[in-house]
Amino acid sequence: MTMKLYCFGESGNAYKAALPLELSGLDWEPVKVDFFGGETRSEAYRESINPMGEAPVLVDGDERITQSGVIQTYITEKSGKFGGETPREAREVLRWVFWDNHKLSSQAGAARFMLNFLPADKRPEAVTDWLQGRLNAAYAVLNAHLQGRDWVVGDGPTNADFSCCGYLFYPEPFGFARSDWPEIDRWLRNIQSLDGWKHPYDLMPGSPADRA
Amino acid sequence: MTMKLYCFGESGNAYKAALPLELSGLDWEPVKVDFFGGETRSEAYRESINPMGEAPVLVDGDERITQSGVIQTYITEKSGKFGGETPREAREVLRWVFWDNHKLSSQAGAARFMLNFLPADKRPEAVTDWLQGRLNAAYAVLNAHLQGRDWVVGDGPTNADFSCCGYLFYPEPFGFARSDWPEIDRWLRNIQSLDGWKHPYDLMPGSPADRA
């Protein structure tokens, strides 16, 4: 049965699930979530799709899985891919996925939303400044880790890469410039070179162009 | 060999690792990290303990494990406890641990730090207000989930409980009051009733009293 991923193009968190799904070769299809129309905040969505009011959600028969990190783990269980080659590597992969959720994507998603998808007069500048300070500290950790490495963990792509890159391919400005972080830039090119790689706006339905 | 947990009492993220360590019956001891003296931001700490510049860190012989969610998973592997009874429960546990890292502890830790451990004239009020708005949405999700449940997942305590409660036992005010969230309050009492439960300031070295 084809798995369904509830997602939308603007969501880096959804991309963190959609990209390994696509690259794993598993059978899946996207279902567009109308985030900008308020769908994730509706009672119907909370009742029938996800009580946390979030995307992405993966539906595989009777299984309904949320949180991109758990969806990634599920993809690894089903495909045998992207989870690390040894128990130690598996922990190292999970470490970076947690770090990303805690320190990188959480802040990047909020900063990008406020700086691009809120009206200019509703942007809380003190908050976006604070988030950008936290993000610069996170980019520095990732950039330093990638020195001498092609992938975050081990010798090939894992969920650690797919998690950390979640928001880093988007064109809308939120304070991240690849040219400022040469090791991150090189690593992102490695991900873009993977057979079957797609940009978030090509992999999932919905993009700012739809609302222009 | 006794495992060592690099931690400090004020860190809810460290508590998320220390509490299941203590309740698992595994052999461990805390090593105090002088966070307020700048230890986690020092080059020595980044080089020898954790390049992410964070606590907690668990050292078990040759294994050095960071990120509380990964330490919890490791405790489950070693003890067989707190990870859920079935594959579906295990995913549900991991889902709440990710949710906590993404939506609850990350924001609670920052809000609590700024509101209690920064001088009053250095507190960015717009940021703490924004964090408290995000946190209230998270408390509402957790409180609703706990209706009719004694534990976040299944019939007993898991890493989901130990993660979500990370910052919720602290006395210093950061906008969370147990009396506002009756289901959360009842669930916290269940955790406090566990044999061997300890408050963060009793389980780990360091508390605000040391700096008074």
Coordinates of C-alpha atoms in Angstrom, one line a residue, chain B residues 10-210:
Chain B
E10 CA 19.6 23.6 37.2
S11 CA 19.5 21.8 33.8
G12 CA 16.1 20.2 33.0
N13 CA 17.8 18.6 30.0
A14 CA 20.3 16.9 32.3
Y15 CA 17.4 15.8 34.6
K16 CA 15.8 14.1 31.6
A17 CA 18.8 11.8 31.6
A18 CA 19.5 11.6 35.4
L19 CA 16.0 10.6 36.4
P20 CA 15.7 7.5 34.2
L21 CA 19.3 6.6 35.2
E22 CA 18.4 6.7 38.8
L23 CA 15.1 4.9 38.4
S24 CA 16.6 2.2 36.2
G25 CA 18.8 0.9 38.9
L26 CA 21.9 1.2 36.7
D27 CA 25.2 2.2 38.4
W28 CA 25.9 5.9 37.8
E29 CA 27.3 8.9 39.4
P30 CA 26.9 12.6 38.6
V31 CA 29.9 14.8 37.6
K32 CA 29.2 18.5 38.1
V33 CA 29.4 20.8 35.1
D34 CA 30.1 24.4 36.1
F35 CA 27.6 25.8 33.5
F36 CA 27.3 29.2 35.3
G37 CA 31.1 29.5 35.4
G38 CA 31.1 29.1 31.6
E39 CA 32.4 25.5 31.5
T40 CA 30.2 24.3 28.6
R41 CA 31.3 27.2 26.5
S42 CA 35.0 26.6 27.1
E43 CA 37.3 25.2 24.5
A44 CA 38.4 22.5 26.9
Y45 CA 34.9 21.3 27.3
R46 CA 34.2 21.4 23.6
E47 CA 37.4 19.5 22.9
S48 CA 37.3 16.8 25.7
I49 CA 33.7 16.5 26.6
N50 CA 31.2 17.6 24.0
P51 CA 31.8 19.6 20.8
M52 CA 28.2 20.7 20.9
G53 CA 29.0 22.6 24.1
E54 CA 26.1 21.1 25.9
A55 CA 25.2 19.0 29.0
P56 CA 24.2 16.3 29.7
V57 CA 26.9 13.9 28.6
L58 CA 27.0 10.2 29.6
V59 CA 30.3 8.4 29.7
D60 CA 30.2 4.6 29.9
G61 CA 33.6 3.2 29.4
D62 CA 34.5 4.1 25.8
E63 CA 31.1 5.3 25.0
R64 CA 30.4 9.0 25.2
I65 CA 26.8 9.9 24.6
T66 CA 25.1 13.3 24.3
Q67 CA 21.6 14.6 23.8
S68 CA 19.2 13.5 26.6
G69 CA 17.0 11.7 24.1
V70 CA 19.9 9.5 23.0
I71 CA 21.0 8.9 26.6
Q72 CA 17.5 7.8 27.4
T73 CA 17.5 5.4 24.5
Y74 CA 20.9 4.0 25.7
I75 CA 19.5 3.5 29.3
T76 CA 16.6 1.6 27.7
E77 CA 19.0 -0.6 25.7
K78 CA 21.0 -1.4 28.9
S79 CA 18.2 -1.8 31.4
G80 CA 15.2 -2.9 29.2
K81 CA 13.1 -0.2 30.9
F82 CA 11.2 2.9 29.9
G83 CA 11.2 2.4 26.1
G84 CA 7.6 1.1 25.6
E85 CA 6.3 -2.5 25.5
T86 CA 5.7 -2.9 21.7
P87 CA 7.2 -1.4 18.5
R88 CA 4.2 0.9 18.3
E89 CA 4.6 2.0 21.9
A90 CA 8.4 2.5 21.3
R91 CA 7.6 4.9 18.4
E92 CA 5.0 6.7 20.5
V93 CA 7.6 7.1 23.3
L94 CA 10.1 8.5 20.8
R95 CA 7.4 10.8 19.3
W96 CA 6.9 12.5 22.7
V97 CA 10.6 12.7 23.3
F98 CA 11.0 14.5 20.0
W99 CA 8.0 16.7 20.6
D100 CA 9.4 17.7 24.0
N101 CA 12.8 18.5 22.6
H102 CA 11.2 20.5 19.7
K103 CA 8.3 22.3 21.4
L104 CA 8.6 22.1 25.2
S105 CA 12.0 21.7 26.8
S106 CA 13.8 23.9 24.3
Q107 CA 11.5 26.8 25.0
A108 CA 11.2 26.1 28.7
G109 CA 14.9 26.0 29.3
A110 CA 15.5 29.3 27.5
A111 CA 12.5 31.1 29.2
R112 CA 13.5 29.8 32.6
F113 CA 17.2 30.8 32.1
M114 CA 16.3 34.3 31.0
L115 CA 13.7 34.9 33.7
N116 CA 15.7 33.6 36.6
F117 CA 19.4 33.5 35.8
L118 CA 19.9 36.7 33.8
P119 CA 20.0 40.1 35.5
A120 CA 16.6 41.9 35.3
D121 CA 18.0 44.6 32.9
K122 CA 19.3 41.9 30.5
R123 CA 16.0 40.1 30.0
P124 CA 14.6 40.4 26.5
E125 CA 11.0 40.8 27.4
A126 CA 9.7 40.3 23.8
V127 CA 11.5 37.0 23.6
T128 CA 10.3 35.7 27.0
D129 CA 6.7 36.7 26.0
W130 CA 7.0 34.9 22.7
L131 CA 8.5 31.8 24.4
Q132 CA 5.7 31.8 26.9
G133 CA 3.1 31.9 24.2
R134 CA 4.7 28.9 22.5
L135 CA 4.9 27.1 25.9
N136 CA 1.3 27.7 26.7
A137 CA 0.4 26.0 23.4
A138 CA 2.6 23.1 24.3
Y139 CA 1.2 22.7 27.8
A140 CA -2.3 22.7 26.3
V141 CA -1.3 19.8 24.0
L142 CA 0.2 17.8 26.9
N143 CA -2.6 18.5 29.3
A144 CA -5.2 17.4 26.7
H145 CA -3.3 14.2 26.0
L146 CA -3.1 13.3 29.7
Q147 CA -6.9 13.3 30.1
G148 CA -7.8 9.8 31.2
R149 CA -4.1 8.8 31.2
D150 CA -1.7 8.2 34.1
W151 CA 1.3 8.2 31.8
V152 CA 2.1 9.8 28.5
V153 CA 2.4 6.4 26.8
G154 CA 1.1 3.0 27.9
D155 CA 0.5 1.8 31.5
G156 CA 3.7 2.9 33.2
P157 CA 6.5 5.4 33.2
T158 CA 8.6 5.8 30.0
N159 CA 11.2 8.1 28.6
A160 CA 8.2 10.1 27.3
D161 CA 7.3 11.1 30.8
F162 CA 10.9 11.7 31.9
S163 CA 11.5 14.0 28.9
C164 CA 8.3 16.0 29.1
C165 CA 8.7 16.6 32.9
G166 CA 12.3 17.9 32.5
Y167 CA 11.6 21.5 33.5
L168 CA 8.3 21.1 35.3
F169 CA 9.4 20.4 38.9
Y170 CA 11.5 23.5 39.2
P171 CA 10.4 26.2 41.7
E172 CA 11.8 29.2 39.9
P173 CA 9.0 31.0 38.0
F174 CA 9.0 30.9 34.2
G175 CA 5.3 31.0 33.4
F176 CA 4.3 27.5 34.3
A177 CA 2.0 26.9 37.2
R178 CA 0.8 23.4 37.9
S179 CA -2.5 24.7 39.2
D180 CA -3.3 26.0 35.7
W181 CA -3.0 22.5 34.1
P182 CA -4.8 19.9 36.3
E183 CA -4.0 16.9 34.1
I184 CA -0.3 17.8 34.0
D185 CA -0.4 18.3 37.8
R186 CA -1.9 14.9 38.4
W187 CA 0.6 13.3 36.0
L188 CA 3.5 15.0 37.8
R189 CA 2.3 13.6 41.1
N190 CA 2.4 10.2 39.5
I191 CA 6.0 10.7 38.6
Q192 CA 6.8 12.0 42.1
S193 CA 5.2 8.9 43.5
L194 CA 7.7 6.6 41.7
D195 CA 9.9 4.6 44.1
G196 CA 13.2 6.4 44.1
W197 CA 12.0 9.7 42.5
K198 CA 14.1 12.7 43.4
H199 CA 13.8 16.4 42.6
P200 CA 16.4 17.7 40.2
Y201 CA 18.2 19.7 43.0
D202 CA 18.4 16.5 45.1
L203 CA 19.5 14.2 42.2
M204 CA 22.2 16.4 40.6
P205 CA 24.9 18.7 42.0
G206 CA 24.4 22.4 41.9
S207 CA 21.4 24.6 42.6
P208 CA 20.6 28.3 42.8
A209 CA 21.2 28.1 46.6
D210 CA 24.9 27.5 45.8

